[in-house]
PDB file of C-alpha atoms in Angstrom:
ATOM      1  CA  UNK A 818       0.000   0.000   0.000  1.00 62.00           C
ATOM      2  CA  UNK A 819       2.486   2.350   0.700  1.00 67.00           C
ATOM      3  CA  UNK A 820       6.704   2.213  -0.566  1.00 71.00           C
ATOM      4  CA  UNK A 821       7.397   4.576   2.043  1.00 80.00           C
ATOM      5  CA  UNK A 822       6.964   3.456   5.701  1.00 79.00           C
ATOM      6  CA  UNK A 823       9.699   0.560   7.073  1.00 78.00           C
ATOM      7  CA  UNK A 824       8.255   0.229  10.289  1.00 81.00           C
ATOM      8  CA  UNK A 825       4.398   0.720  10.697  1.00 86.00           C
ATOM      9  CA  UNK A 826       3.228   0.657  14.478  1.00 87.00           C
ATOM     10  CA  UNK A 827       0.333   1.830  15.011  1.00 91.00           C
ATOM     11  CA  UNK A 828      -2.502   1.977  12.028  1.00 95.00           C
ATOM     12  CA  UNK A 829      -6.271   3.206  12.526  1.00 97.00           C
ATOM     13  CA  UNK A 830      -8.852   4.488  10.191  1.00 97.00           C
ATOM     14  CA  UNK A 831     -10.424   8.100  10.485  1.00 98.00           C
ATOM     15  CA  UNK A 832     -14.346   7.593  11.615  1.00 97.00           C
ATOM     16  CA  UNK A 833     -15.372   8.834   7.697  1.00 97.00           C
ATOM     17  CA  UNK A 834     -12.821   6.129   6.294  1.00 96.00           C
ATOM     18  CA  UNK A 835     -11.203   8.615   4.387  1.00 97.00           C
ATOM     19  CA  UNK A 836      -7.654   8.557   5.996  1.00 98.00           C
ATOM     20  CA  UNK A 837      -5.409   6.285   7.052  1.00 97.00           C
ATOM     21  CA  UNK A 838      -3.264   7.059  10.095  1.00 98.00           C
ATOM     22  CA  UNK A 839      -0.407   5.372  10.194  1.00 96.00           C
ATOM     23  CA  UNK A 840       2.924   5.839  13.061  1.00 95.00           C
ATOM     24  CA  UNK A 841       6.395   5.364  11.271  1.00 92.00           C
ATOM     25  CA  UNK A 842       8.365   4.528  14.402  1.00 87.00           C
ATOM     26  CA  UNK A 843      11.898   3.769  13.518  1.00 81.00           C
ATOM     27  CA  UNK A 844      14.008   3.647  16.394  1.00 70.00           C
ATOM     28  CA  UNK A 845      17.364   3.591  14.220  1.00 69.00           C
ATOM     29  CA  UNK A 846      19.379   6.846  14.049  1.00 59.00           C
ATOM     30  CA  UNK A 847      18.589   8.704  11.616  1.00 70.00           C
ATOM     31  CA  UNK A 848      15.542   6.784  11.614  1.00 69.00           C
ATOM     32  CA  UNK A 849      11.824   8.882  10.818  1.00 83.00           C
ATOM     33  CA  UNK A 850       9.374   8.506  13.651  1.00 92.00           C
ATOM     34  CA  UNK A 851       5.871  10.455  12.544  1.00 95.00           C
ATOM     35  CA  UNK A 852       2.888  10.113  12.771  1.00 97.00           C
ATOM     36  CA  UNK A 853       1.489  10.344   8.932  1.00 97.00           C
ATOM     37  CA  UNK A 854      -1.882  10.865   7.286  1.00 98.00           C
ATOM     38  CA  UNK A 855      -2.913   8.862   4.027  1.00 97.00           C
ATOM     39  CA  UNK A 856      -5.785   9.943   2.016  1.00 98.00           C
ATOM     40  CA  UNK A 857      -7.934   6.989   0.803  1.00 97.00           C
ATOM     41  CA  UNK A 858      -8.895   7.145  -2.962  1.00 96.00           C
ATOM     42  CA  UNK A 859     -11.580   6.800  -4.561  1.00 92.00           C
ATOM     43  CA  UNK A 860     -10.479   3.533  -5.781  1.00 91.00           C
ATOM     44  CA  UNK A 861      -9.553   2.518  -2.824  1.00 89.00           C
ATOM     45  CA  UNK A 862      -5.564   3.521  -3.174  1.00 92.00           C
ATOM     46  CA  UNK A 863      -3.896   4.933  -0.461  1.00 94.00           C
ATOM     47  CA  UNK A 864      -2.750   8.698  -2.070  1.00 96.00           C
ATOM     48  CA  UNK A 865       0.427  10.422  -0.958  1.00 95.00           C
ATOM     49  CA  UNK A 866       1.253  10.720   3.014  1.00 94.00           C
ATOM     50  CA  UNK A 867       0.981  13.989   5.086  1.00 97.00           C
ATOM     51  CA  UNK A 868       3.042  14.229   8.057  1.00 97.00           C
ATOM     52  CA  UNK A 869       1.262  14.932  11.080  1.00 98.00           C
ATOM     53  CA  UNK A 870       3.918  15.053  13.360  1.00 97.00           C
ATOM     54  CA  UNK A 871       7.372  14.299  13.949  1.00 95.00           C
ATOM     55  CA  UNK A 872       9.171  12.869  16.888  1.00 93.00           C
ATOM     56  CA  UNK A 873      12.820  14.549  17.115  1.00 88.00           C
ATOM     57  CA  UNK A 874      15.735  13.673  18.676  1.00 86.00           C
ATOM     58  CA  UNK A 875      18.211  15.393  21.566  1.00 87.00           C
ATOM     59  CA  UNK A 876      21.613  15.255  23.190  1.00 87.00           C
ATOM     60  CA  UNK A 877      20.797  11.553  24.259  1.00 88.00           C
ATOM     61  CA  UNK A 878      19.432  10.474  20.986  1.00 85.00           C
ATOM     62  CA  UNK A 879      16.279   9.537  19.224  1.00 86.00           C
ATOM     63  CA  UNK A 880      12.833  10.413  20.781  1.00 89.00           C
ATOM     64  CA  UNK A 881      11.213   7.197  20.566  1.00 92.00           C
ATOM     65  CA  UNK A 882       7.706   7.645  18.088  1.00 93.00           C
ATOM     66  CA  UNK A 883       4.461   5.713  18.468  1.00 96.00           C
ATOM     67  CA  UNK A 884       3.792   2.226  19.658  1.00 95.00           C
ATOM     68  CA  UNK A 885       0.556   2.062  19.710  1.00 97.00           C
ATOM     69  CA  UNK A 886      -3.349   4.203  18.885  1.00 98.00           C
ATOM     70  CA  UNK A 887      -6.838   4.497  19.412  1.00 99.00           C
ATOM     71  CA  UNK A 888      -9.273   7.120  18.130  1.00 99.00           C
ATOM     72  CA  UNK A 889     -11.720   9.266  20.734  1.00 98.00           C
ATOM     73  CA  UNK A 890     -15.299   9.366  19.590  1.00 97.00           C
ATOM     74  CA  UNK A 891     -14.213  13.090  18.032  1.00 97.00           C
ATOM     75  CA  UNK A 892     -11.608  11.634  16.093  1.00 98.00           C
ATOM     76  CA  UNK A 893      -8.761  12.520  17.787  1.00 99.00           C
ATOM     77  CA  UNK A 894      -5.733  10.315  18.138  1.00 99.00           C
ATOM     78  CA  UNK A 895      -4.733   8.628  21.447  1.00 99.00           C
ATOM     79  CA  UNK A 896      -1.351   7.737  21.032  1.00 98.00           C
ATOM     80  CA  UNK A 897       1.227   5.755  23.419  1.00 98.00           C
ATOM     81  CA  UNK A 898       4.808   7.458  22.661  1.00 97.00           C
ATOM     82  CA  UNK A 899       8.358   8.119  24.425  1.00 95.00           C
ATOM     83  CA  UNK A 900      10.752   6.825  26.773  1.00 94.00           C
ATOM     84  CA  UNK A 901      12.623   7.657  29.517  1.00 94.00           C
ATOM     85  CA  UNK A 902      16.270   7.468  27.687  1.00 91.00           C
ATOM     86  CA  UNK A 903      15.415  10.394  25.656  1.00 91.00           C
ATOM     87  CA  UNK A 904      12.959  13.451  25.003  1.00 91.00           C
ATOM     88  CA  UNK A 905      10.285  14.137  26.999  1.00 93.00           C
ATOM     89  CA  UNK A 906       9.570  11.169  28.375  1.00 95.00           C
ATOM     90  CA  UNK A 907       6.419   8.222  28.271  1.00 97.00           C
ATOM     91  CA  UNK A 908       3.505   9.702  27.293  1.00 98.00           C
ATOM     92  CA  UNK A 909      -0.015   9.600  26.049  1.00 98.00           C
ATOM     93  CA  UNK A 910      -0.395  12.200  23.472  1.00 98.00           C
ATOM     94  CA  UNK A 911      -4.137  13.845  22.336  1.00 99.00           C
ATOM     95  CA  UNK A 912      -3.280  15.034  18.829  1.00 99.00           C
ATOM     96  CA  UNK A 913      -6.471  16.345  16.833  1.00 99.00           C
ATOM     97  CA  UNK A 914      -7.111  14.958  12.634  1.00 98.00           C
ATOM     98  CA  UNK A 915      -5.086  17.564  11.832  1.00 98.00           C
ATOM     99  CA  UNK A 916      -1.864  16.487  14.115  1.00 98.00           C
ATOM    100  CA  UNK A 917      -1.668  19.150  16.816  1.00 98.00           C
ATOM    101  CA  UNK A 918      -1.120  18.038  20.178  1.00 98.00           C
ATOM    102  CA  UNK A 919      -4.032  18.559  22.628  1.00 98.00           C
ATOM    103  CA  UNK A 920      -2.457  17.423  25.145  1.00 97.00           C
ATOM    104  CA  UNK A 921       0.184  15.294  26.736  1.00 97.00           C
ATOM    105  CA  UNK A 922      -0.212  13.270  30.269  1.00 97.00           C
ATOM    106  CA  UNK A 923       3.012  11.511  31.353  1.00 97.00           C
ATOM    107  CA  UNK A 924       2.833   7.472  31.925  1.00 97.00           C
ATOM    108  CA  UNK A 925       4.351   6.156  35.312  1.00 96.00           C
ATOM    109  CA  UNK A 926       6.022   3.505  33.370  1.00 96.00           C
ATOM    110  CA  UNK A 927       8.553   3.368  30.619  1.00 97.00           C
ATOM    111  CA  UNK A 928       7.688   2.908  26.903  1.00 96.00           C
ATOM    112  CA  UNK A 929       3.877   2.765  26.746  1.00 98.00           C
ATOM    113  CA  UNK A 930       3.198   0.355  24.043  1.00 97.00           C
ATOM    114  CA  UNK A 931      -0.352   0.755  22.995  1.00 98.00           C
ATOM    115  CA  UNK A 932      -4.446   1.917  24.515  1.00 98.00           C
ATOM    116  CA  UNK A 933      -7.629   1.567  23.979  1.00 98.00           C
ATOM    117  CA  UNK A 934     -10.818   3.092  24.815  1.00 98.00           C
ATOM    118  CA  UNK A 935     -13.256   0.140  27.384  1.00 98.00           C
ATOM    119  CA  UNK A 936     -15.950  -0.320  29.359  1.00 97.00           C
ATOM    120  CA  UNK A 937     -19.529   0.299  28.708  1.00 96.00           C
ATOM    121  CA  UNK A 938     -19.799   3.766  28.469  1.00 96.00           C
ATOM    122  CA  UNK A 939     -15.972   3.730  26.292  1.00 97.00           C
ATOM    123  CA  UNK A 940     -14.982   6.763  29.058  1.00 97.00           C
ATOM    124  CA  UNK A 941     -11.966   4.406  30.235  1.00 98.00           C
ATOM    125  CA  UNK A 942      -8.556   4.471  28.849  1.00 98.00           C
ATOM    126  CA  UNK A 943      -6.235   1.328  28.772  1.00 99.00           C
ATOM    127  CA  UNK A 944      -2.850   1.521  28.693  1.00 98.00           C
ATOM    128  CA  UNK A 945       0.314  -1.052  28.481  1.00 98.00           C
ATOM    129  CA  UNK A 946       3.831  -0.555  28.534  1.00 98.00           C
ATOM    130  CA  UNK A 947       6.764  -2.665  27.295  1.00 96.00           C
ATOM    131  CA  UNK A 948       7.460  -3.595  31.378  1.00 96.00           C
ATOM    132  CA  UNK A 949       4.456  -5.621  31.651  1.00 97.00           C
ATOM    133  CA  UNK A 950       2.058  -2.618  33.238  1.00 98.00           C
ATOM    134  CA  UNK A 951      -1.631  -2.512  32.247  1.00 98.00           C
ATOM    135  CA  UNK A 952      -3.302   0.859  33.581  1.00 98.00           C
ATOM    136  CA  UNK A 953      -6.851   1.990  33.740  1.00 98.00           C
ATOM    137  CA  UNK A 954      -7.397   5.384  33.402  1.00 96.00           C
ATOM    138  CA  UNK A 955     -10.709   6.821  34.333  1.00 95.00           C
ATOM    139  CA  UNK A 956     -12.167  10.433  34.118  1.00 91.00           C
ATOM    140  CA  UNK A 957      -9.985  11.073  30.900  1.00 92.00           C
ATOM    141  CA  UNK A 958     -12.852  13.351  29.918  1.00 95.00           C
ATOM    142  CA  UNK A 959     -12.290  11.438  26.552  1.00 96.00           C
ATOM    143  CA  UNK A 960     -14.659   8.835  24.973  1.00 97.00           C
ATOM    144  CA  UNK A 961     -14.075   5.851  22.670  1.00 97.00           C
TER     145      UNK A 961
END
């Protein structure tokens, strides 16, 4: 589908099914970690990429991108991002369609890996991290 992306992590469709969000995490230096945007076709291709956002690097190296996504019920993107070995940290990122960031809340645990929106009324947030932690996050004033 696409020549361009080496190391898809997290994929989701927009609510219309029109784009295709897809994170390009690749940890290797000079490696591109974004968070891209792919129109869907008419046909049913997948049309050039727009990046949303891009994950940098600092004095200690390569921000780490996104692991893992879910979409709120508004279409915004939940993503699971960062580490502690460089940039700001774990974190859950709120980015809107458009790839600003909404907001950022910190996770307790290194390198959250992925979420997901649960229980009946789809108010709770999930969360694992690559050391085994599950968290549920309630009152995230965010719906799945």
């Amino acid at each position: 589908m696409t020549q361009d992306t080496t190391s898809p992590r997290g994929v989701r469709l927009s609510p219309d099914e029109c784009t295709l969000y897809v994170s390009q995490s690749d940890e290797d230096t000079p490696g591109k970690r974004e968070l891209r945007a792919y129109p869907i076709l008419e046909h049913g291709a997948i049309g050039p990429c727009t990046v949303l956002h891009t994950f940098g690097a600092d004095h200690r190296g390569p921000h780490r991108g996104i692991d893992g996504m879910c979409l709120d019920s508004e279409g915004n993107i939940i993503a699971c991002a960062g580490w502690r070995r460089s940039g700001p940290g774990p974190l859950i990122y709120v980015f809107s369609p458009e790839g600003r960031v909404l907001e950022t809340h910190p996770v307790p645990a290194d390198e959250p890996t992925n979420c997901a929106f649960g229980d009946p009324d789809l108010r709770t947030l999930y969360v694992t991290t690559a050391e085994g932690h599950l968290y549920r996050v309630f009152n995230t004033g965010l719906r799945g």
